[in-house]
Amino acid sequence: MGEDRAMEANDAEGSVPDAGPEDTAARPHTGRRRNEAVRRAILDAALRLLVESEGAPITVEAVARAAGVGKQTLYRWWPSKGAVLLDALTDRAGQDVPPPDTGSLREDLRTVVAATFDAAQRAPWAPALRTLVREAATDPHLAELLRAYTGTRRALLRDVLDRGRARGELPADRDLDLVVDQVYGLFWYRFLLGHAPLDRAAAERLTDSLLAPGTP
Amino acid sequence: MGEDRAMEANDAEGSVPDAGPEDTAARPHTGRRRNEAVRRAILDAALRLLVESEGAPITVEAVARAAGVGKQTLYRWWPSKGAVLLDALTDRAGQDVPPPDTGSLREDLRTVVAATFDAAQRAPWAPALRTLVREAATDPHLAELLRAYTGTRRALLRDVLDRGRARGELPADRDLDLVVDQVYGLFWYRFLLGHAPLDRAAAERLTDSLLAPGTP
DNA sequence: ACTTTAACGAGACCGACAGTCTCGTCAAGC
DNA sequence: GCTTGACGAGACTGTCGGTCTCGTTAAAGT
């Protein structure tokens, strides 16, 4: 995803009036090339600040200074502050494990929920993610990116439920979107407010609550 | 609540060193009195902007201008922008109806959940509340006030559940805090993301999901 | 009436911060 | 060696929350 965003800013240059669409891709690249070390330095600095931030806002200048980079370099490759932060977070932490498929809905669901809760509790990315969500409140661009991200998470969980229902482990008329939202609703609510734990026990009880205790 | 906050700023004046605590309350009020019409004008203007905002941020200057008031007047009575906005919202919309106690947990829960969902869907305060939450992301003061508010909401729902459990409508070992968070978690998740409805049907299904369908 | 006190409207001012612009420099390819 | 574009540095702009100041005005005591 990081590369996609990075390119975005670049091909905006193709908007010369009446230049013809092939002009953008046709002209070979000349001049000095992008320095990969700089990209890494920016991403690393952003992630470090994000992790250490504990909810405090991050400034672009701080990221640039920490990376030893000019602000313009940053804005040359990312469209906004939020994009950099999200990129930094997903670049490292973003290897999504595929949801399990053990043949038992109860088992799969418990695993997914527990993993989600666990990641939010344990990881150093917890404060980072909290900060990111805060930034998203005032950064429409970031909000959109985050919305897309949560969308794929929902879809993944939805798949698990669909498989379970196909196996007859859930009544055919059960509202699966509601179940998905009950999981992530509780998750974000507790994650952002922090008034109650997101531990293993909570995951266990949530799973039991969603699958009626009597269900196989 | 409005009055309380308003006073807060005022008695800060009592912090003269070694003046004695009774000095604050003892000295009769002299000088020009607070103009109630101004308070109303500020609150009304803030609410109007909040309702019309549709998620867009509200500036203090806009509120002051809309109320025909100097910024200092605003800051004389409220400690921050967020406090004004929250005050404006709770001042009008804030008459909390006491939760029902019909003797049936299922009935009470359905009523509370449906009322909560309904209020968020129907009311013109929906965008206002969304804006407020957004502002809270960057305004620690407002975040604290909002946290307190949601705390009382949780406590109210918790009471309903406690009564139900006392009547034996819920197993004694059920995690009631989890149930509460499942309700408000889903609520805020859908309210803020807006990807799925918070209608009567959703309230119905959520209630059924929390109270095992077979329970009396 | 006169004085004191504090609220009021207006708006200058400050500090932070996102994002832009400019400039001198440096590397990649012709 | 010449053109092109990335780079670091940092000045600059615009916005906004919050403070400060000032001249005016209303309430209360004398």
Coordinates of C-alpha atoms (C1' of nucleotides) in Angstrom, one line a residue:
Chain A
M1 CA 0.0 0.0 0.0
G2 CA 2.8 2.4 0.8
E3 CA 4.1 2.3 -2.8
D4 CA 0.7 3.0 -4.2
R5 CA 0.3 6.1 -2.2
A6 CA 3.8 7.2 -3.0
M7 CA 3.1 6.9 -6.7
E8 CA -0.1 8.8 -6.5
A9 CA 1.6 12.1 -5.9
N10 CA 4.0 11.4 -8.7
D11 CA 1.7 10.7 -11.7
A12 CA -0.4 13.8 -10.8
E13 CA 2.2 15.4 -13.1
G14 CA 0.5 13.8 -16.0
S15 CA -2.3 16.4 -16.0
V16 CA -0.8 18.6 -18.6
P17 CA -3.7 19.8 -20.8
D18 CA -4.0 18.0 -24.2
A19 CA -0.7 16.2 -23.7
G20 CA -2.2 12.8 -24.5
P21 CA -2.6 10.0 -21.9
E22 CA 0.4 8.0 -23.1
D23 CA 2.7 10.9 -22.4
T24 CA 2.6 10.1 -18.7
A25 CA 3.9 6.6 -19.0
A26 CA 5.9 7.0 -22.2
R27 CA 8.5 9.5 -21.2
P28 CA 11.4 7.7 -19.6
H29 CA 12.4 8.8 -16.1
T30 CA 15.3 11.2 -16.1
G31 CA 17.1 13.1 -13.4
R32 CA 17.9 11.9 -9.9
R33 CA 16.0 8.9 -8.7
R34 CA 14.0 8.5 -5.5
N35 CA 16.2 7.6 -2.6
E36 CA 14.8 4.5 -0.9
A37 CA 16.8 5.2 2.3
V38 CA 14.9 8.4 2.7
R39 CA 11.5 6.6 2.4
R40 CA 12.6 4.1 5.1
A41 CA 13.9 6.9 7.3
I42 CA 10.6 8.7 7.1
L43 CA 8.5 5.6 7.7
D44 CA 10.7 4.5 10.6
A45 CA 10.7 8.0 12.2
A46 CA 6.9 8.2 11.9
L47 CA 6.4 4.8 13.4
R48 CA 8.7 5.6 16.3
L49 CA 7.0 8.8 17.1
L50 CA 3.6 7.1 16.7
V51 CA 4.6 4.4 19.1
E52 CA 6.0 6.8 21.7
S53 CA 3.2 9.3 21.3
E54 CA 0.8 7.8 23.7
G55 CA -2.1 9.6 22.1
A56 CA -0.3 12.9 21.8
P57 CA -0.6 14.5 18.4
I58 CA 2.3 14.1 15.9
T59 CA 3.5 17.1 13.9
V60 CA 4.9 16.8 10.4
E61 CA 7.9 18.8 11.4
A62 CA 8.7 16.3 14.1
V63 CA 8.6 13.5 11.7
A64 CA 10.8 15.3 9.2
R65 CA 13.3 16.4 11.8
A66 CA 13.4 12.9 13.3
A67 CA 14.1 11.5 9.8
G68 CA 16.6 14.1 9.0
V69 CA 14.5 15.2 6.0
G70 CA 13.0 18.3 4.6
K71 CA 9.2 18.7 4.8
Q72 CA 8.9 19.0 1.1
T73 CA 10.4 15.6 0.6
L74 CA 7.7 14.2 2.7
Y75 CA 5.0 16.0 0.9
R76 CA 6.5 15.0 -2.4
W77 CA 5.6 11.3 -1.8
W78 CA 2.6 11.4 0.5
P79 CA -0.5 13.6 0.1
S80 CA -1.0 14.4 3.8
K81 CA 0.3 13.8 7.2
G82 CA -2.3 11.1 7.9
A83 CA -1.2 9.2 4.8
V84 CA 2.4 9.0 6.2
L85 CA 1.3 7.9 9.6
L86 CA -1.1 5.2 8.3
D87 CA 1.6 4.1 5.9
A88 CA 4.1 3.9 8.7
L89 CA 1.8 1.8 10.8
T90 CA 0.6 -0.6 8.1
D91 CA 4.1 -0.9 6.6
R92 CA 5.4 -2.8 9.6
A93 CA 2.4 -4.0 11.5
G94 CA 0.3 -4.7 8.5
Q95 CA 0.9 -8.3 7.6
D96 CA -2.7 -9.5 8.1
V97 CA -2.8 -13.1 9.1
P98 CA -5.6 -14.9 7.2
P99 CA -8.5 -15.9 9.4
P100 CA -8.5 -19.5 10.6
D101 CA -10.7 -22.2 9.1
T102 CA -10.8 -25.1 11.4
G103 CA -14.2 -26.3 10.5
S104 CA -15.6 -25.1 13.8
L105 CA -17.2 -21.7 14.0
R106 CA -16.8 -21.4 17.7
E107 CA -13.1 -22.2 17.4
D108 CA -12.5 -19.8 14.5
L109 CA -14.5 -17.0 16.0
R110 CA -12.7 -17.3 19.4
T111 CA -9.3 -17.3 17.6
V112 CA -10.1 -14.2 15.6
V113 CA -11.5 -12.2 18.5
A114 CA -8.8 -13.2 20.8
A115 CA -6.1 -12.3 18.3
T116 CA -7.7 -8.9 17.7
F117 CA -8.0 -8.2 21.3
D118 CA -4.5 -9.4 22.0
A119 CA -2.9 -7.4 19.3
A120 CA -4.5 -4.2 20.7
Q121 CA -3.4 -4.9 24.3
R122 CA 0.1 -6.2 23.9
A123 CA 1.5 -4.5 20.9
P124 CA 3.5 -1.3 21.0
W125 CA 1.2 -0.2 18.2
A126 CA -1.7 0.3 20.5
P127 CA -0.9 3.9 21.3
A128 CA 0.0 4.4 17.7
L129 CA -3.3 3.2 16.5
R130 CA -5.1 5.3 19.1
T131 CA -3.2 8.4 17.9
L132 CA -4.0 7.5 14.3
V133 CA -7.7 7.3 15.0
R134 CA -7.5 10.6 16.8
E135 CA -5.8 12.2 13.8
A136 CA -8.5 10.7 11.5
A137 CA -11.1 12.7 13.3
T138 CA -9.7 15.9 11.8
D139 CA -8.2 14.5 8.6
P140 CA -10.8 13.4 6.1
H141 CA -8.2 11.8 3.9
L142 CA -7.0 9.6 6.7
A143 CA -10.5 8.9 7.8
E144 CA -11.2 7.5 4.4
L145 CA -8.2 5.3 4.4
L146 CA -9.1 4.0 7.8
R147 CA -12.6 3.4 6.8
A148 CA -11.3 1.2 4.0
Y149 CA -9.1 -0.6 6.3
T150 CA -11.8 -1.4 8.8
G151 CA -14.0 -2.5 5.9
T152 CA -11.6 -5.2 4.9
R153 CA -11.4 -6.4 8.5
R154 CA -15.2 -6.6 8.7
A155 CA -15.2 -8.6 5.5
L156 CA -12.7 -11.1 6.8
L157 CA -14.7 -11.7 9.9
R158 CA -17.9 -11.9 7.8
D159 CA -16.3 -14.7 5.8
V160 CA -15.7 -16.7 8.9
L161 CA -19.3 -16.3 9.9
D162 CA -20.6 -17.2 6.4
R163 CA -18.6 -20.4 6.5
G164 CA -20.1 -21.2 9.9
R165 CA -23.6 -20.6 8.7
A166 CA -23.1 -22.7 5.6
R167 CA -22.1 -25.5 8.0
G168 CA -25.3 -25.0 9.9
E169 CA -23.7 -23.7 13.0
L170 CA -25.8 -20.5 12.8
P171 CA -29.4 -20.1 12.1
A172 CA -30.0 -19.1 8.4
D173 CA -31.9 -15.9 9.4
R174 CA -29.1 -14.6 11.8
D175 CA -28.0 -11.1 11.0
L176 CA -24.3 -11.6 10.4
D177 CA -23.5 -8.0 9.8
L178 CA -24.8 -7.3 13.2
V179 CA -22.6 -10.0 14.7
V180 CA -19.6 -8.5 12.9
D181 CA -20.4 -5.1 14.3
Q182 CA -20.9 -6.5 17.8
V183 CA -17.3 -7.7 17.7
Y184 CA -15.7 -4.7 16.3
G185 CA -18.0 -2.3 18.1
L186 CA -17.0 -3.7 21.4
F187 CA -13.4 -3.8 20.3
W188 CA -13.1 -0.2 19.3
Y189 CA -15.3 1.0 22.1
R190 CA -13.1 -0.5 24.8
F191 CA -9.9 0.2 22.8
L192 CA -10.5 3.9 22.5
L193 CA -12.1 4.5 25.9
G194 CA -9.9 2.1 27.8
H195 CA -12.4 1.8 30.6
A196 CA -12.4 -2.0 30.5
P197 CA -10.0 -4.7 29.5
L198 CA -9.7 -6.4 26.2
D199 CA -8.2 -9.6 27.6
R200 CA -8.5 -13.3 26.8
A201 CA -11.4 -13.6 29.2
A202 CA -13.4 -10.9 27.5
A203 CA -12.8 -12.5 24.1
E204 CA -14.0 -15.8 25.5
R205 CA -17.1 -14.3 27.0
L206 CA -17.9 -12.3 23.9
T207 CA -17.6 -15.4 21.7
D208 CA -19.9 -17.3 24.0
S209 CA -22.4 -14.4 24.0
L210 CA -22.6 -14.3 20.2
L211 CA -22.9 -18.1 19.9
A212 CA -25.7 -19.2 22.2
P213 CA -24.0 -21.3 24.9
G214 CA -26.1 -24.3 23.8
T215 CA -24.9 -24.3 20.2
P216 CA -22.5 -27.1 19.1
Chain B
M1 CA -24.6 21.7 34.1
G2 CA -24.3 24.9 32.2
E3 CA -24.5 26.9 35.3
D4 CA -21.9 24.9 37.1
R5 CA -19.3 25.3 34.4
A6 CA -20.2 29.0 34.2
M7 CA -19.5 29.5 37.9
E8 CA -16.3 27.6 37.8
A9 CA -14.5 30.3 35.9
N10 CA -15.8 32.9 38.3
D11 CA -14.7 31.7 41.7
A12 CA -11.2 31.1 40.4
E13 CA -10.8 34.7 41.5
G14 CA -10.8 33.5 45.1
S15 CA -7.2 32.3 44.8
V16 CA -5.7 35.4 46.5
P17 CA -2.9 34.1 48.7
D18 CA -3.8 33.9 52.4
A19 CA -7.1 35.6 51.9
G20 CA -9.0 33.0 53.8
P21 CA -11.5 30.7 52.3
E22 CA -14.6 32.6 53.4
D23 CA -13.4 35.6 51.5
T24 CA -14.6 34.0 48.3
A25 CA -18.2 33.5 49.4
A26 CA -18.4 36.3 51.9
R27 CA -17.8 39.3 49.7
P28 CA -21.1 40.3 48.0
H29 CA -21.2 40.5 44.3
T30 CA -20.7 44.0 43.1
G31 CA -20.6 45.4 39.6
R32 CA -22.5 44.6 36.5
R33 CA -24.2 41.2 36.6
R34 CA -24.0 38.4 34.1
N35 CA -26.4 38.8 31.2
E36 CA -28.5 35.7 30.8
A37 CA -29.5 36.7 27.3
V38 CA -25.9 36.5 26.3
R39 CA -25.6 33.0 27.7
R40 CA -28.7 31.9 25.8
A41 CA -27.4 33.6 22.6
I42 CA -24.1 31.7 22.8
L43 CA -25.7 28.4 23.6
D44 CA -28.2 28.8 20.8
A45 CA -25.7 29.9 18.3
A46 CA -23.4 27.0 19.2
L47 CA -26.2 24.5 18.9
R48 CA -27.3 25.9 15.6
L49 CA -23.8 25.7 14.1
L50 CA -23.4 22.2 15.6
V51 CA -26.6 21.0 14.0
E52 CA -25.8 22.5 10.7
S53 CA -22.1 21.4 10.8
E54 CA -22.5 17.9 9.4
G55 CA -19.2 16.9 10.8
A56 CA -17.3 20.0 9.8
P57 CA -15.3 21.6 12.6
I58 CA -16.8 24.6 14.5
T59 CA -14.6 27.6 15.2
V60 CA -14.9 29.7 18.3
E61 CA -15.0 32.8 16.2
A62 CA -18.0 31.5 14.3
V63 CA -19.9 30.8 17.5
A64 CA -19.0 34.3 18.8
R65 CA -20.0 36.0 15.6
A66 CA -23.2 34.1 15.3
A67 CA -24.1 35.0 18.8
G68 CA -23.1 38.7 18.3
V69 CA -20.6 38.4 21.2
G70 CA -16.9 39.0 21.8
K71 CA -14.7 35.9 22.2
Q72 CA -13.6 37.0 25.6
T73 CA -17.2 36.8 26.8
L74 CA -17.3 33.3 25.8
Y75 CA -14.1 32.4 27.5
R76 CA -15.2 34.2 30.6
W77 CA -17.8 31.6 31.3
W78 CA -16.6 28.4 29.6
P79 CA -13.0 27.0 29.9
S80 CA -12.7 25.8 26.3
K81 CA -14.4 25.5 23.0
G82 CA -15.4 22.0 23.7
A83 CA -17.1 22.9 27.0
V84 CA -19.3 25.4 25.1
L85 CA -20.3 22.9 22.5
L86 CA -21.0 20.1 25.0
D87 CA -23.0 22.5 27.1
A88 CA -25.0 23.6 24.0
L89 CA -25.8 20.1 23.2
T90 CA -26.8 18.9 26.6
D91 CA -28.6 22.1 27.5
R92 CA -31.3 21.3 25.0
A93 CA -31.1 17.7 24.2
G94 CA -30.0 16.6 27.6
Q95 CA -33.2 15.8 29.5
D96 CA -32.3 12.2 30.2
V97 CA -35.4 10.1 30.5
P98 CA -35.0 7.6 33.4
P99 CA -34.6 4.1 32.1
P100 CA -37.8 2.0 32.3
D101 CA -38.5 -0.6 35.0
T102 CA -41.4 -2.7 33.7
G103 CA -40.4 -5.8 35.6
S104 CA -39.3 -7.5 32.4
L105 CA -35.6 -7.3 31.5
R106 CA -36.3 -8.0 27.9
E107 CA -38.8 -5.3 27.7
D108 CA -36.6 -2.7 29.6
L109 CA -33.6 -3.5 27.5
R110 CA -35.4 -3.3 24.2
T111 CA -36.9 0.0 25.2
V112 CA -33.5 1.5 26.2
V113 CA -31.7 0.3 23.2
A114 CA -34.4 1.3 20.8
A115 CA -34.6 4.8 22.4
T116 CA -30.9 5.2 22.1
F117 CA -30.7 4.1 18.5
D118 CA -33.8 6.2 17.6
A119 CA -32.4 9.4 19.1
A120 CA -29.2 9.0 17.1
Q121 CA -31.0 8.4 13.8
R122 CA -33.9 10.8 14.0
A123 CA -32.6 13.8 15.8
P124 CA -31.0 16.8 14.2
W125 CA -28.4 16.3 17.0
A126 CA -26.9 13.4 15.2
P127 CA -24.5 15.5 13.2
A128 CA -24.0 17.7 16.2
L129 CA -22.9 14.7 18.3
R130 CA -20.7 13.4 15.6
T131 CA -19.0 16.8 15.4
L132 CA -18.6 16.8 19.1
V133 CA -16.9 13.5 19.2
R134 CA -14.6 14.6 16.5
E135 CA -13.7 17.7 18.4
A136 CA -13.1 15.5 21.5
A137 CA -10.3 13.7 19.6
T138 CA -8.2 16.8 19.7
D139 CA -9.6 18.5 22.9
P140 CA -8.6 16.6 26.0
H141 CA -10.9 18.7 28.1
L142 CA -13.9 17.8 26.0
A143 CA -12.8 14.2 25.9
E144 CA -12.9 14.1 29.7
L145 CA -16.4 15.6 29.8
L146 CA -17.6 13.2 27.2
R147 CA -16.1 10.3 29.1
A148 CA -18.0 11.3 32.1
Y149 CA -21.2 11.6 30.1
T150 CA -20.8 8.1 28.6
G151 CA -20.0 6.8 32.0
T152 CA -23.4 7.8 33.4
R153 CA -25.1 6.3 30.4
R154 CA -23.3 3.1 31.0
A155 CA -24.3 3.1 34.7
L156 CA -27.9 3.6 33.8
L157 CA -28.0 0.6 31.5
R158 CA -26.1 -1.3 34.1
D159 CA -28.9 -0.7 36.6
V160 CA -31.4 -2.1 34.2
L161 CA -29.3 -5.3 33.9
D162 CA -28.7 -5.5 37.6
R163 CA -32.5 -5.4 38.3
G164 CA -33.0 -8.1 35.7
R165 CA -30.3 -10.3 37.2
A166 CA -31.8 -9.8 40.7
R167 CA -35.1 -11.1 39.2
G168 CA -33.3 -14.2 37.9
E169 CA -33.6 -13.2 34.3
L170 CA -29.9 -13.4 33.8
P171 CA -27.4 -16.0 35.1
A172 CA -25.6 -14.8 38.2
D173 CA -22.2 -15.2 36.6
R174 CA -23.0 -13.2 33.5
D175 CA -20.5 -10.3 32.8
L176 CA -22.9 -7.4 32.9
D177 CA -20.2 -4.8 32.0
L178 CA -19.6 -6.7 28.9
V179 CA -23.3 -6.6 28.0
V180 CA -23.3 -2.9 28.5
D181 CA -20.3 -2.4 26.3
Q182 CA -21.8 -4.6 23.7
V183 CA -24.7 -2.2 23.5
Y184 CA -22.8 1.0 23.5
G185 CA -20.0 -0.5 21.5
L186 CA -22.3 -1.4 18.6
F187 CA -24.0 1.9 19.0
W188 CA -21.0 4.2 18.7
Y189 CA -19.4 2.0 16.1
R190 CA -22.3 2.3 13.7
F191 CA -23.1 5.8 14.7
L192 CA -19.6 7.1 13.9
L193 CA -18.9 4.9 10.9
G194 CA -22.4 5.1 9.5
H195 CA -21.9 1.9 7.5
A196 CA -25.0 0.2 8.8
P197 CA -28.4 1.3 10.2
L198 CA -29.3 1.9 13.8
D199 CA -33.0 1.2 13.2
R200 CA -35.7 -0.5 15.2
A201 CA -34.9 -3.8 13.7
A202 CA -31.3 -3.6 14.7
A203 CA -32.3 -2.7 18.3
E204 CA -34.6 -5.7 18.3
R205 CA -32.0 -8.1 17.0
L206 CA -29.3 -6.8 19.4
T207 CA -31.6 -7.3 22.3
D208 CA -32.4 -10.8 21.3
S209 CA -28.8 -11.6 20.8
L210 CA -27.9 -10.4 24.3
L211 CA -30.7 -12.2 25.9
A212 CA -30.6 -15.8 24.7
P213 CA -33.7 -16.3 22.6
G214 CA -35.0 -19.0 24.9
T215 CA -34.8 -16.9 28.1
P216 CA -38.2 -15.9 29.6
Chain C
dA1 C1' -25.6 62.0 41.4
dC2 C1' -21.1 59.9 42.0
dT3 C1' -18.0 56.0 42.5
dT4 C1' -16.7 51.3 42.2
dT5 C1' -16.8 47.0 40.2
dA6 C1' -17.3 43.8 36.7
dA7 C1' -19.6 42.2 32.2
dC8 C1' -19.7 43.3 27.5
dG9 C1' -18.2 43.9 22.2
dA10 C1' -14.4 44.5 19.3
dG11 C1' -10.5 43.1 17.7
dA12 C1' -5.3 43.0 18.1
dC13 C1' -2.2 39.6 19.3
dC14 C1' 0.4 35.1 20.2
dG15 C1' 1.8 30.4 19.4
dA16 C1' 1.0 25.9 16.9
dC17 C1' 0.7 23.6 13.1
dA18 C1' -0.5 21.8 8.1
dG19 C1' 0.8 22.7 3.9
dT20 C1' 3.4 25.5 0.0
dC21 C1' 7.2 27.9 -2.1
dT22 C1' 11.9 28.9 -3.0
dC23 C1' 16.7 28.0 -3.2
dG24 C1' 21.1 26.1 -3.5
dT25 C1' 22.9 21.4 -3.9
dC26 C1' 23.6 16.9 -5.5
dA27 C1' 22.9 12.5 -8.2
dA28 C1' 21.3 9.9 -12.5
dG29 C1' 21.2 9.6 -17.2
dC30 C1' 21.9 11.6 -22.0
Chain D
dG1 C1' 29.1 18.5 -19.1
dC2 C1' 24.3 19.4 -19.4
dT3 C1' 19.6 18.6 -18.2
dT4 C1' 16.3 16.8 -15.0
dG5 C1' 14.4 16.0 -10.8
dA6 C1' 15.3 14.5 -5.7
dC7 C1' 17.0 16.4 -1.6
dG8 C1' 17.7 19.4 3.0
dA9 C1' 16.7 23.7 4.8
dG10 C1' 13.8 26.9 6.1
dA11 C1' 11.0 31.0 5.1
dC12 C1' 6.2 31.8 4.4
dT13 C1' 0.9 31.6 4.5
dG14 C1' -3.4 30.7 6.4
dT15 C1' -6.2 28.9 10.1
dC16 C1' -7.5 28.5 14.7
dG17 C1' -7.6 28.2 19.9
dG18 C1' -6.8 31.1 23.4
dT19 C1' -5.2 35.6 25.8
dC20 C1' -4.8 40.6 26.3
dT21 C1' -6.3 45.2 26.1
dC22 C1' -9.5 48.9 25.6
dG23 C1' -13.4 51.7 25.6
dT24 C1' -18.2 51.2 27.0
dT25 C1' -22.1 50.0 29.9
dA26 C1' -24.9 48.3 33.7
dA27 C1' -25.6 47.1 38.6
dA28 C1' -24.9 48.2 43.4
dG29 C1' -23.4 51.0 47.4
dT30 C1' -22.7 55.8 49.1

